[in-house]
Amino acid sequence: MSGLDTLPSLSKVIAAHGLAAKKSLGQNFLLDLNLTEKIARQAGDLSGSDVLEVGPGPGGLTRGLLAQGARRVLAVEKDPRCLPALAEIAAAAEGRLEVVQGDALEIDAAARLTAPVRIVANLPYNVGTELLVRWLTPQSWPPFWESLTLMFQREVAERIVAQPGGKAYGRLALLSQWRTTPRIVMSLPPEAFTPPPKVHSAVVHFTRLDAPRFPADAKVLQRVVAAAFNQRRKMLRSSLKGVDPEIERHLANAGIAPTERAEQVSLEAFCALARSLASG
Ligand code: SAM
């Protein structure tokens, strides 16, 4: 029996350390260790990887990641109340778990990790999208990580994998599909969490591509996509007017009709538009 198997149940951990969930920190905990192991398995073979986990809370997913054989887990948690519970797991994990207290939006985790790195997290919903966009948009590619396995609200997961032509299609789909292959690999009902959130959740696994699907400058692509979907009901010649005074010429270069709306435009066409804009 490894030290991890002797740890108390998560409900006992929560009771012992007084970890009543705080809404302000997006705390909805997973207490079923079978479920957290199943989520950890979606990340693939962890045995030769460092894993970055954001928001371990009482440590259910952390325990799943360690049980799946992660070489090392770096867990970044904002709530200091969780530290004693996480210290118990670290003691049982015999050097494989390092816990850092702080805000994941401010900590440079990449500097503390050794490749290959996989990121796995049941993200706090209030910072999840921002972290995802940061992980997807470094100026150079490939990034410091090989894959992301992340829990989102189901509706956000659907936006990530959306195709052109529907309401869900937008910035998240384009940024995700430009540099990774994202797949919804699990769906979870509200009752899987304590306390249950109002919405359903889903786990998305992103496999990074060695090179972006189509060439484009990351900053230019982000700017044009943000402007196009900020006013998604308008025709592109008007929603993108502020991006470049000669936007109609650039749209023509990219083979996009000026009367098209953002929702109809493929990733390939947005990348062509970003290239035309970048070349002036
Ligand atoms: N991973 C645990 C689980 O699956 O039961 C907890 C998930 S809970 C949805 C989100 C966790 O992220 C909470 O523990 C919360 O305190 C933490 N958190 C919230 N904002 C954070 C931030 N900016 N940086 C790091 N952790 C954060």
PDB file of C-alpha atoms and ligand atoms in Angstrom:
ATOM      1  CA  MET A   1       0.000   0.000   0.000  1.00  0.00           C
ATOM      2  CA  SER A   2       1.472   3.409  -0.913  1.00  0.00           C
ATOM      3  CA  GLY A   3       1.252   6.352   1.481  1.00  0.00           C
ATOM      4  CA  LEU A   4      -1.428   7.861  -0.744  1.00  0.00           C
ATOM      5  CA  ASP A   5      -3.798   4.954  -0.060  1.00  0.00           C
ATOM      6  CA  THR A   6      -3.704   5.680   3.668  1.00  0.00           C
ATOM      7  CA  LEU A   7      -5.001   9.251   3.298  1.00  0.00           C
ATOM      8  CA  PRO A   8      -8.461   9.965   4.726  1.00  0.00           C
ATOM      9  CA  SER A   9     -11.540  10.415   2.493  1.00  0.00           C
ATOM     10  CA  LEU A  10     -12.014  13.889   1.045  1.00  0.00           C
ATOM     11  CA  SER A  11     -15.131  14.552   3.116  1.00  0.00           C
ATOM     12  CA  LYS A  12     -13.083  13.835   6.236  1.00  0.00           C
ATOM     13  CA  VAL A  13     -10.321  16.150   4.957  1.00  0.00           C
ATOM     14  CA  ILE A  14     -12.844  18.939   4.393  1.00  0.00           C
ATOM     15  CA  ALA A  15     -14.377  18.466   7.849  1.00  0.00           C
ATOM     16  CA  ALA A  16     -10.989  18.227   9.593  1.00  0.00           C
ATOM     17  CA  HIS A  17      -9.628  21.408   7.977  1.00  0.00           C
ATOM     18  CA  GLY A  18     -12.861  23.437   7.942  1.00  0.00           C
ATOM     19  CA  LEU A  19     -12.829  23.837   4.151  1.00  0.00           C
ATOM     20  CA  ALA A  20     -16.333  25.177   3.618  1.00  0.00           C
ATOM     21  CA  ALA A  21     -16.434  26.147  -0.073  1.00  0.00           C
ATOM     22  CA  LYS A  22     -16.034  29.845  -0.867  1.00  0.00           C
ATOM     23  CA  LYS A  23     -17.997  31.144  -3.830  1.00  0.00           C
ATOM     24  CA  SER A  24     -15.604  34.046  -4.368  1.00  0.00           C
ATOM     25  CA  LEU A  25     -12.807  31.540  -5.164  1.00  0.00           C
ATOM     26  CA  GLY A  26     -14.982  29.464  -7.515  1.00  0.00           C
ATOM     27  CA  GLN A  27     -14.818  26.523  -5.138  1.00  0.00           C
ATOM     28  CA  ASN A  28     -16.819  23.484  -6.239  1.00  0.00           C
ATOM     29  CA  PHE A  29     -14.937  20.451  -5.015  1.00  0.00           C
ATOM     30  CA  LEU A  30     -14.747  16.933  -6.465  1.00  0.00           C
ATOM     31  CA  LEU A  31     -14.903  14.475  -3.578  1.00  0.00           C
ATOM     32  CA  ASP A  32     -15.143  11.171  -5.459  1.00  0.00           C
ATOM     33  CA  LEU A  33     -11.623   9.793  -5.919  1.00  0.00           C
ATOM     34  CA  ASN A  34     -12.769   7.382  -8.659  1.00  0.00           C
ATOM     35  CA  LEU A  35     -13.932  10.401 -10.614  1.00  0.00           C
ATOM     36  CA  THR A  36     -10.758  12.418 -10.029  1.00  0.00           C
ATOM     37  CA  GLU A  37      -8.650   9.436 -11.186  1.00  0.00           C
ATOM     38  CA  LYS A  38     -10.805   9.177 -14.274  1.00  0.00           C
ATOM     39  CA  ILE A  39     -10.164  12.863 -15.037  1.00  0.00           C
ATOM     40  CA  ALA A  40      -6.428  12.370 -14.432  1.00  0.00           C
ATOM     41  CA  ARG A  41      -6.450   9.454 -16.909  1.00  0.00           C
ATOM     42  CA  GLN A  42      -7.766  11.771 -19.651  1.00  0.00           C
ATOM     43  CA  ALA A  43      -4.406  13.563 -19.553  1.00  0.00           C
ATOM     44  CA  GLY A  44      -2.629  10.476 -20.938  1.00  0.00           C
ATOM     45  CA  ASP A  45       0.491   8.807 -19.575  1.00  0.00           C
ATOM     46  CA  LEU A  46       1.753  11.008 -16.755  1.00  0.00           C
ATOM     47  CA  SER A  47       4.610   8.802 -15.615  1.00  0.00           C
ATOM     48  CA  GLY A  48       7.317  10.751 -17.437  1.00  0.00           C
ATOM     49  CA  SER A  49       5.757  14.213 -17.043  1.00  0.00           C
ATOM     50  CA  ASP A  50       5.661  17.151 -14.688  1.00  0.00           C
ATOM     51  CA  VAL A  51       2.054  18.199 -14.110  1.00  0.00           C
ATOM     52  CA  LEU A  52       0.918  21.733 -13.349  1.00  0.00           C
ATOM     53  CA  GLU A  53      -2.353  21.732 -11.418  1.00  0.00           C
ATOM     54  CA  VAL A  54      -4.127  25.024 -10.814  1.00  0.00           C
ATOM     55  CA  GLY A  55      -6.488  25.200  -7.849  1.00  0.00           C
ATOM     56  CA  PRO A  56      -5.995  21.837  -6.087  1.00  0.00           C
ATOM     57  CA  GLY A  57      -8.378  22.813  -3.245  1.00  0.00           C
ATOM     58  CA  PRO A  58      -8.594  19.873  -0.810  1.00  0.00           C
ATOM     59  CA  GLY A  59      -6.587  17.778  -3.289  1.00  0.00           C
ATOM     60  CA  GLY A  60      -8.986  15.295  -4.931  1.00  0.00           C
ATOM     61  CA  LEU A  61      -7.608  15.759  -8.441  1.00  0.00           C
ATOM     62  CA  THR A  62      -4.080  16.065  -7.027  1.00  0.00           C
ATOM     63  CA  ARG A  63      -4.477  12.604  -5.514  1.00  0.00           C
ATOM     64  CA  GLY A  64      -5.778  11.316  -8.863  1.00  0.00           C
ATOM     65  CA  LEU A  65      -2.751  12.735 -10.690  1.00  0.00           C
ATOM     66  CA  LEU A  66      -0.333  11.182  -8.208  1.00  0.00           C
ATOM     67  CA  ALA A  67      -2.175   7.849  -8.353  1.00  0.00           C
ATOM     68  CA  GLN A  68      -1.812   7.946 -12.145  1.00  0.00           C
ATOM     69  CA  GLY A  69       1.940   8.063 -11.656  1.00  0.00           C
ATOM     70  CA  ALA A  70       2.766  11.726 -12.390  1.00  0.00           C
ATOM     71  CA  ARG A  71       6.533  12.201 -12.113  1.00  0.00           C
ATOM     72  CA  ARG A  72       5.934  15.432 -10.201  1.00  0.00           C
ATOM     73  CA  VAL A  73       2.916  17.679  -9.537  1.00  0.00           C
ATOM     74  CA  LEU A  74       3.251  21.422  -8.993  1.00  0.00           C
ATOM     75  CA  ALA A  75      -0.023  22.582  -7.458  1.00  0.00           C
ATOM     76  CA  VAL A  76      -0.807  26.325  -7.287  1.00  0.00           C
ATOM     77  CA  GLU A  77      -3.573  27.208  -4.817  1.00  0.00           C
ATOM     78  CA  LYS A  78      -4.773  30.666  -3.861  1.00  0.00           C
ATOM     79  CA  ASP A  79      -6.677  29.702  -0.714  1.00  0.00           C
ATOM     80  CA  PRO A  80      -4.273  29.333   2.269  1.00  0.00           C
ATOM     81  CA  ARG A  81      -6.946  27.308   4.127  1.00  0.00           C
ATOM     82  CA  CYS A  82      -6.178  24.373   1.779  1.00  0.00           C
ATOM     83  CA  LEU A  83      -2.451  24.228   2.586  1.00  0.00           C
ATOM     84  CA  PRO A  84      -2.572  21.854   5.618  1.00  0.00           C
ATOM     85  CA  ALA A  85      -4.670  19.324   3.657  1.00  0.00           C
ATOM     86  CA  LEU A  86      -2.276  19.574   0.704  1.00  0.00           C
ATOM     87  CA  ALA A  87       0.732  19.191   3.039  1.00  0.00           C
ATOM     88  CA  GLU A  88      -0.676  15.818   4.161  1.00  0.00           C
ATOM     89  CA  ILE A  89      -0.800  14.677   0.529  1.00  0.00           C
ATOM     90  CA  ALA A  90       2.730  16.001  -0.087  1.00  0.00           C
ATOM     91  CA  ALA A  91       4.013  13.991   2.888  1.00  0.00           C
ATOM     92  CA  ALA A  92       2.379  10.829   1.522  1.00  0.00           C
ATOM     93  CA  ALA A  93       3.642  11.498  -2.019  1.00  0.00           C
ATOM     94  CA  GLU A  94       7.277  11.258  -1.022  1.00  0.00           C
ATOM     95  CA  GLY A  95       8.690  14.223  -2.939  1.00  0.00           C
ATOM     96  CA  ARG A  96       6.360  14.087  -5.963  1.00  0.00           C
ATOM     97  CA  LEU A  97       4.095  17.001  -4.891  1.00  0.00           C
ATOM     98  CA  GLU A  98       5.122  20.638  -4.495  1.00  0.00           C
ATOM     99  CA  VAL A  99       2.468  23.098  -3.371  1.00  0.00           C
ATOM    100  CA  VAL A 100       2.758  26.811  -4.048  1.00  0.00           C
ATOM    101  CA  GLN A 101       0.367  29.239  -2.434  1.00  0.00           C
ATOM    102  CA  GLY A 102      -0.615  32.147  -4.653  1.00  0.00           C
ATOM    103  CA  ASP A 103      -2.579  33.386  -7.628  1.00  0.00           C
ATOM    104  CA  ALA A 104      -2.042  31.297 -10.758  1.00  0.00           C
ATOM    105  CA  LEU A 105      -2.460  34.459 -12.829  1.00  0.00           C
ATOM    106  CA  GLU A 106       0.654  35.899 -11.189  1.00  0.00           C
ATOM    107  CA  ILE A 107       2.957  32.921 -10.644  1.00  0.00           C
ATOM    108  CA  ASP A 108       5.464  31.964 -13.345  1.00  0.00           C
ATOM    109  CA  ALA A 109       4.847  28.227 -13.159  1.00  0.00           C
ATOM    110  CA  ALA A 110       6.787  27.420 -16.350  1.00  0.00           C
ATOM    111  CA  ALA A 111      10.038  28.400 -14.654  1.00  0.00           C
ATOM    112  CA  ARG A 112       9.448  25.783 -11.943  1.00  0.00           C
ATOM    113  CA  LEU A 113       8.717  22.855 -14.252  1.00  0.00           C
ATOM    114  CA  THR A 114      10.796  20.406 -16.268  1.00  0.00           C
ATOM    115  CA  ALA A 115       9.671  19.248 -19.709  1.00  0.00           C
ATOM    116  CA  PRO A 116       7.595  17.421 -20.683  1.00  0.00           C
ATOM    117  CA  VAL A 117       4.824  19.330 -18.886  1.00  0.00           C
ATOM    118  CA  ARG A 118       1.101  18.600 -18.861  1.00  0.00           C
ATOM    119  CA  ILE A 119      -1.444  20.981 -17.359  1.00  0.00           C
ATOM    120  CA  VAL A 120      -4.433  19.421 -15.633  1.00  0.00           C
ATOM    121  CA  ALA A 121      -6.986  21.391 -13.626  1.00  0.00           C
ATOM    122  CA  ASN A 122     -10.510  21.658 -12.347  1.00  0.00           C
ATOM    123  CA  LEU A 123     -10.262  25.371 -12.902  1.00  0.00           C
ATOM    124  CA  PRO A 124     -11.902  28.043 -10.846  1.00  0.00           C
ATOM    125  CA  TYR A 125     -14.525  29.232 -13.333  1.00  0.00           C
ATOM    126  CA  ASN A 126     -13.770  32.878 -12.644  1.00  0.00           C
ATOM    127  CA  VAL A 127     -10.177  32.610 -13.921  1.00  0.00           C
ATOM    128  CA  GLY A 128     -10.417  29.569 -16.194  1.00  0.00           C
ATOM    129  CA  THR A 129     -10.939  31.336 -19.503  1.00  0.00           C
ATOM    130  CA  GLU A 130      -8.221  33.882 -18.809  1.00  0.00           C
ATOM    131  CA  LEU A 131      -5.683  31.159 -17.977  1.00  0.00           C
ATOM    132  CA  LEU A 132      -6.671  29.183 -21.076  1.00  0.00           C
ATOM    133  CA  VAL A 133      -6.205  32.189 -23.353  1.00  0.00           C
ATOM    134  CA  ARG A 134      -2.776  32.859 -21.811  1.00  0.00           C
ATOM    135  CA  TRP A 135      -1.677  29.244 -22.314  1.00  0.00           C
ATOM    136  CA  LEU A 136      -2.855  29.360 -25.944  1.00  0.00           C
ATOM    137  CA  THR A 137      -1.375  32.702 -26.949  1.00  0.00           C
ATOM    138  CA  PRO A 138       2.345  32.920 -26.200  1.00  0.00           C
ATOM    139  CA  GLN A 139       4.042  34.839 -29.013  1.00  0.00           C
ATOM    140  CA  SER A 140       6.171  31.834 -29.973  1.00  0.00           C
ATOM    141  CA  TRP A 141       5.085  28.224 -30.403  1.00  0.00           C
ATOM    142  CA  PRO A 142       5.394  25.435 -29.215  1.00  0.00           C
ATOM    143  CA  PRO A 143       4.662  26.474 -25.602  1.00  0.00           C
ATOM    144  CA  PHE A 144       6.124  25.007 -22.394  1.00  0.00           C
ATOM    145  CA  TRP A 145       3.313  22.406 -22.156  1.00  0.00           C
ATOM    146  CA  GLU A 146       2.389  19.323 -24.217  1.00  0.00           C
ATOM    147  CA  SER A 147      -1.304  19.092 -23.351  1.00  0.00           C
ATOM    148  CA  LEU A 148      -4.046  20.758 -21.323  1.00  0.00           C
ATOM    149  CA  THR A 149      -6.794  18.755 -19.613  1.00  0.00           C
ATOM    150  CA  LEU A 150      -9.201  21.259 -18.148  1.00  0.00           C
ATOM    151  CA  MET A 151     -12.656  21.363 -16.588  1.00  0.00           C
ATOM    152  CA  PHE A 152     -15.006  24.087 -17.833  1.00  0.00           C
ATOM    153  CA  GLN A 153     -18.656  24.917 -17.703  1.00  0.00           C
ATOM    154  CA  ARG A 154     -20.221  22.766 -20.450  1.00  0.00           C
ATOM    155  CA  GLU A 155     -21.200  25.879 -22.404  1.00  0.00           C
ATOM    156  CA  VAL A 156     -17.558  27.099 -22.435  1.00  0.00           C
ATOM    157  CA  ALA A 157     -16.354  23.635 -23.510  1.00  0.00           C
ATOM    158  CA  GLU A 158     -18.805  23.772 -26.420  1.00  0.00           C
ATOM    159  CA  ARG A 159     -17.461  27.172 -27.444  1.00  0.00           C
ATOM    160  CA  ILE A 160     -13.921  25.747 -27.493  1.00  0.00           C
ATOM    161  CA  VAL A 161     -14.772  22.949 -29.954  1.00  0.00           C
ATOM    162  CA  ALA A 162     -17.358  24.915 -32.010  1.00  0.00           C
ATOM    163  CA  GLN A 163     -17.274  25.066 -35.806  1.00  0.00           C
ATOM    164  CA  PRO A 164     -18.209  28.088 -37.971  1.00  0.00           C
ATOM    165  CA  GLY A 165     -21.868  28.884 -38.476  1.00  0.00           C
ATOM    166  CA  GLY A 166     -23.275  28.840 -34.955  1.00  0.00           C
ATOM    167  CA  LYS A 167     -23.576  31.043 -31.885  1.00  0.00           C
ATOM    168  CA  ALA A 168     -20.921  29.069 -29.968  1.00  0.00           C
ATOM    169  CA  TYR A 169     -18.249  29.811 -32.597  1.00  0.00           C
ATOM    170  CA  GLY A 170     -15.926  32.656 -31.681  1.00  0.00           C
ATOM    171  CA  ARG A 171     -12.658  33.697 -30.109  1.00  0.00           C
ATOM    172  CA  LEU A 172     -12.236  30.599 -27.911  1.00  0.00           C
ATOM    173  CA  ALA A 173     -12.821  28.190 -30.821  1.00  0.00           C
ATOM    174  CA  LEU A 174     -10.389  30.032 -33.061  1.00  0.00           C
ATOM    175  CA  LEU A 175      -7.592  30.429 -30.517  1.00  0.00           C
ATOM    176  CA  SER A 176      -7.967  26.809 -29.357  1.00  0.00           C
ATOM    177  CA  GLN A 177      -8.180  25.226 -32.792  1.00  0.00           C
ATOM    178  CA  TRP A 178      -5.393  27.346 -34.261  1.00  0.00           C
ATOM    179  CA  ARG A 179      -2.672  25.765 -32.165  1.00  0.00           C
ATOM    180  CA  THR A 180      -4.207  22.643 -30.601  1.00  0.00           C
ATOM    181  CA  THR A 181      -6.711  19.889 -31.218  1.00  0.00           C
ATOM    182  CA  PRO A 182      -9.342  20.284 -28.481  1.00  0.00           C
ATOM    183  CA  ARG A 183     -11.776  17.460 -27.646  1.00  0.00           C
ATOM    184  CA  ILE A 184     -14.520  17.171 -25.034  1.00  0.00           C
ATOM    185  CA  VAL A 185     -13.582  13.965 -23.229  1.00  0.00           C
ATOM    186  CA  MET A 186     -15.973  13.908 -20.240  1.00  0.00           C
ATOM    187  CA  SER A 187     -19.239  15.490 -19.136  1.00  0.00           C
ATOM    188  CA  LEU A 188     -20.124  15.975 -15.480  1.00  0.00           C
ATOM    189  CA  PRO A 189     -23.500  16.817 -13.927  1.00  0.00           C
ATOM    190  CA  PRO A 190     -23.724  19.460 -11.174  1.00  0.00           C
ATOM    191  CA  GLU A 191     -24.112  16.712  -8.516  1.00  0.00           C
ATOM    192  CA  ALA A 192     -20.528  15.557  -9.136  1.00  0.00           C
ATOM    193  CA  PHE A 193     -19.379  18.645  -7.193  1.00  0.00           C
ATOM    194  CA  THR A 194     -19.712  19.877  -3.625  1.00  0.00           C
ATOM    195  CA  PRO A 195     -21.474  22.260  -3.548  1.00  0.00           C
ATOM    196  CA  PRO A 196     -23.158  21.610  -6.912  1.00  0.00           C
ATOM    197  CA  PRO A 197     -22.774  24.526  -9.357  1.00  0.00           C
ATOM    198  CA  LYS A 198     -25.826  25.728 -11.321  1.00  0.00           C
ATOM    199  CA  VAL A 199     -24.494  24.402 -14.636  1.00  0.00           C
ATOM    200  CA  HIS A 200     -23.145  21.207 -16.191  1.00  0.00           C
ATOM    201  CA  SER A 201     -19.382  20.841 -16.639  1.00  0.00           C
ATOM    202  CA  ALA A 202     -17.100  19.163 -19.160  1.00  0.00           C
ATOM    203  CA  VAL A 203     -13.448  18.215 -19.395  1.00  0.00           C
ATOM    204  CA  VAL A 204     -11.624  19.357 -22.521  1.00  0.00           C
ATOM    205  CA  HIS A 205      -8.325  17.772 -23.565  1.00  0.00           C
ATOM    206  CA  PHE A 206      -6.150  19.972 -25.791  1.00  0.00           C
ATOM    207  CA  THR A 207      -3.255  18.335 -27.644  1.00  0.00           C
ATOM    208  CA  ARG A 208      -0.829  20.959 -28.816  1.00  0.00           C
ATOM    209  CA  LEU A 209       0.209  21.025 -32.475  1.00  0.00           C
ATOM    210  CA  ASP A 210       3.942  21.278 -33.223  1.00  0.00           C
ATOM    211  CA  ALA A 211       3.182  24.308 -35.401  1.00  0.00           C
ATOM    212  CA  PRO A 212      -0.032  26.363 -35.695  1.00  0.00           C
ATOM    213  CA  ARG A 213      -2.543  24.908 -38.160  1.00  0.00           C
ATOM    214  CA  PHE A 214      -2.105  27.974 -40.442  1.00  0.00           C
ATOM    215  CA  PRO A 215       0.641  30.615 -40.220  1.00  0.00           C
ATOM    216  CA  ALA A 216      -0.264  33.949 -38.573  1.00  0.00           C
ATOM    217  CA  ASP A 217       1.171  36.380 -36.027  1.00  0.00           C
ATOM    218  CA  ALA A 218      -0.382  35.606 -32.631  1.00  0.00           C
ATOM    219  CA  LYS A 219      -0.999  39.236 -31.662  1.00  0.00           C
ATOM    220  CA  VAL A 220      -2.495  40.236 -35.014  1.00  0.00           C
ATOM    221  CA  LEU A 221      -4.749  37.179 -35.086  1.00  0.00           C
ATOM    222  CA  GLN A 222      -5.959  37.857 -31.552  1.00  0.00           C
ATOM    223  CA  ARG A 223      -6.665  41.498 -32.375  1.00  0.00           C
ATOM    224  CA  VAL A 224      -8.642  40.764 -35.521  1.00  0.00           C
ATOM    225  CA  VAL A 225     -10.626  37.922 -33.956  1.00  0.00           C
ATOM    226  CA  ALA A 226     -11.464  40.010 -30.873  1.00  0.00           C
ATOM    227  CA  ALA A 227     -12.673  42.913 -33.043  1.00  0.00           C
ATOM    228  CA  ALA A 228     -14.669  40.639 -35.373  1.00  0.00           C
ATOM    229  CA  PHE A 229     -16.538  38.897 -32.546  1.00  0.00           C
ATOM    230  CA  ASN A 230     -17.009  41.998 -30.384  1.00  0.00           C
ATOM    231  CA  GLN A 231     -19.592  43.005 -32.935  1.00  0.00           C
ATOM    232  CA  ARG A 232     -20.437  39.569 -34.251  1.00  0.00           C
ATOM    233  CA  ARG A 233     -23.726  40.548 -35.866  1.00  0.00           C
ATOM    234  CA  LYS A 234     -22.124  43.249 -38.015  1.00  0.00           C
ATOM    235  CA  MET A 235     -20.564  42.746 -41.426  1.00  0.00           C
ATOM    236  CA  LEU A 236     -16.785  42.448 -41.224  1.00  0.00           C
ATOM    237  CA  ARG A 237     -16.124  45.575 -43.271  1.00  0.00           C
ATOM    238  CA  SER A 238     -17.753  47.545 -40.479  1.00  0.00           C
ATOM    239  CA  SER A 239     -16.737  45.530 -37.367  1.00  0.00           C
ATOM    240  CA  LEU A 240     -13.078  45.568 -38.508  1.00  0.00           C
ATOM    241  CA  LYS A 241     -12.968  49.207 -39.627  1.00  0.00           C
ATOM    242  CA  GLY A 242     -11.027  50.147 -36.490  1.00  0.00           C
ATOM    243  CA  VAL A 243      -8.393  47.435 -37.088  1.00  0.00           C
ATOM    244  CA  ASP A 244      -7.114  48.882 -40.368  1.00  0.00           C
ATOM    245  CA  PRO A 245      -8.326  51.761 -42.561  1.00  0.00           C
ATOM    246  CA  GLU A 246      -7.838  49.532 -45.628  1.00  0.00           C
ATOM    247  CA  ILE A 247      -9.745  46.606 -44.226  1.00  0.00           C
ATOM    248  CA  GLU A 248     -11.677  45.944 -47.450  1.00  0.00           C
ATOM    249  CA  ARG A 249      -8.405  45.369 -49.339  1.00  0.00           C
ATOM    250  CA  HIS A 250      -7.190  42.957 -46.649  1.00  0.00           C
ATOM    251  CA  LEU A 251     -10.508  41.097 -46.641  1.00  0.00           C
ATOM    252  CA  ALA A 252     -10.210  40.717 -50.421  1.00  0.00           C
ATOM    253  CA  ASN A 253      -6.602  39.429 -50.051  1.00  0.00           C
ATOM    254  CA  ALA A 254      -7.897  36.800 -47.635  1.00  0.00           C
ATOM    255  CA  GLY A 255     -10.764  35.814 -49.943  1.00  0.00           C
ATOM    256  CA  ILE A 256     -13.404  37.014 -47.452  1.00  0.00           C
ATOM    257  CA  ALA A 257     -16.472  38.899 -48.698  1.00  0.00           C
ATOM    258  CA  PRO A 258     -16.726  42.300 -46.926  1.00  0.00           C
ATOM    259  CA  THR A 259     -20.389  41.573 -46.186  1.00  0.00           C
ATOM    260  CA  GLU A 260     -19.539  38.327 -44.336  1.00  0.00           C
ATOM    261  CA  ARG A 261     -20.175  38.094 -40.583  1.00  0.00           C
ATOM    262  CA  ALA A 262     -17.523  36.771 -38.167  1.00  0.00           C
ATOM    263  CA  GLU A 263     -19.545  33.643 -37.387  1.00  0.00           C
ATOM    264  CA  GLN A 264     -19.200  32.392 -41.000  1.00  0.00           C
ATOM    265  CA  VAL A 265     -15.446  32.834 -41.366  1.00  0.00           C
ATOM    266  CA  SER A 266     -13.154  29.811 -41.039  1.00  0.00           C
ATOM    267  CA  LEU A 267      -9.943  29.674 -39.023  1.00  0.00           C
ATOM    268  CA  GLU A 268      -7.978  29.388 -42.263  1.00  0.00           C
ATOM    269  CA  ALA A 269      -9.547  32.612 -43.592  1.00  0.00           C
ATOM    270  CA  PHE A 270      -8.949  34.499 -40.317  1.00  0.00           C
ATOM    271  CA  CYS A 271      -5.274  33.454 -40.476  1.00  0.00           C
ATOM    272  CA  ALA A 272      -5.046  34.665 -44.092  1.00  0.00           C
ATOM    273  CA  LEU A 273      -6.562  37.980 -42.987  1.00  0.00           C
ATOM    274  CA  ALA A 274      -4.050  38.275 -40.112  1.00  0.00           C
ATOM    275  CA  ARG A 275      -1.189  37.634 -42.583  1.00  0.00           C
ATOM    276  CA  SER A 276      -2.455  40.299 -44.967  1.00  0.00           C
ATOM    277  CA  LEU A 277      -2.808  42.813 -42.108  1.00  0.00           C
ATOM    278  CA  ALA A 278       0.689  42.011 -40.825  1.00  0.00           C
ATOM    279  CA  SER A 279       2.254  42.531 -44.241  1.00  0.00           C
ATOM    280  CA  GLY A 280       0.693  46.002 -44.486  1.00  0.00           C
TER     281      GLY A 280
HETATM  282  N1  SAM B   1      -9.224  20.891  -7.780  1.00  0.00           N
HETATM  283  C1  SAM B   1     -10.185  20.892  -6.694  1.00  0.00           C
HETATM  284  C2  SAM B   1     -11.229  19.851  -6.956  1.00  0.00           C
HETATM  285  O1  SAM B   1     -11.299  19.375  -8.109  1.00  0.00           O
HETATM  286  O2  SAM B   1     -11.986  19.504  -6.041  1.00  0.00           O
HETATM  287  C3  SAM B   1     -10.816  22.276  -6.494  1.00  0.00           C
HETATM  288  C4  SAM B   1     -11.495  22.843  -7.709  1.00  0.00           C
HETATM  289  S1  SAM B   1     -12.326  24.375  -7.429  1.00  0.00           S
HETATM  290  C5  SAM B   1     -13.402  24.411  -8.830  1.00  0.00           C
HETATM  291  C6  SAM B   1     -11.177  25.646  -7.882  1.00  0.00           C
HETATM  292  C7  SAM B   1      -9.956  25.834  -6.958  1.00  0.00           C
HETATM  293  O3  SAM B   1      -9.130  26.898  -7.472  1.00  0.00           O
HETATM  294  C8  SAM B   1     -10.269  26.247  -5.553  1.00  0.00           C
HETATM  295  O4  SAM B   1      -9.528  25.456  -4.656  1.00  0.00           O
HETATM  296  C9  SAM B   1      -9.847  27.721  -5.442  1.00  0.00           C
HETATM  297  O5  SAM B   1      -9.435  28.106  -4.148  1.00  0.00           O
HETATM  298  C10 SAM B   1      -8.697  27.769  -6.417  1.00  0.00           C
HETATM  299  N2  SAM B   1      -8.431  29.097  -7.000  1.00  0.00           N
HETATM  300  C11 SAM B   1      -9.334  30.086  -7.264  1.00  0.00           C
HETATM  301  N3  SAM B   1      -8.736  31.135  -7.878  1.00  0.00           N
HETATM  302  C12 SAM B   1      -7.418  30.793  -7.999  1.00  0.00           C
HETATM  303  C13 SAM B   1      -6.272  31.455  -8.545  1.00  0.00           C
HETATM  304  N4  SAM B   1      -6.382  32.664  -9.084  1.00  0.00           N
HETATM  305  N5  SAM B   1      -5.081  30.817  -8.493  1.00  0.00           N
HETATM  306  C14 SAM B   1      -4.967  29.585  -7.938  1.00  0.00           C
HETATM  307  N6  SAM B   1      -6.011  28.907  -7.408  1.00  0.00           N
HETATM  308  C15 SAM B   1      -7.221  29.505  -7.443  1.00  0.00           C
END
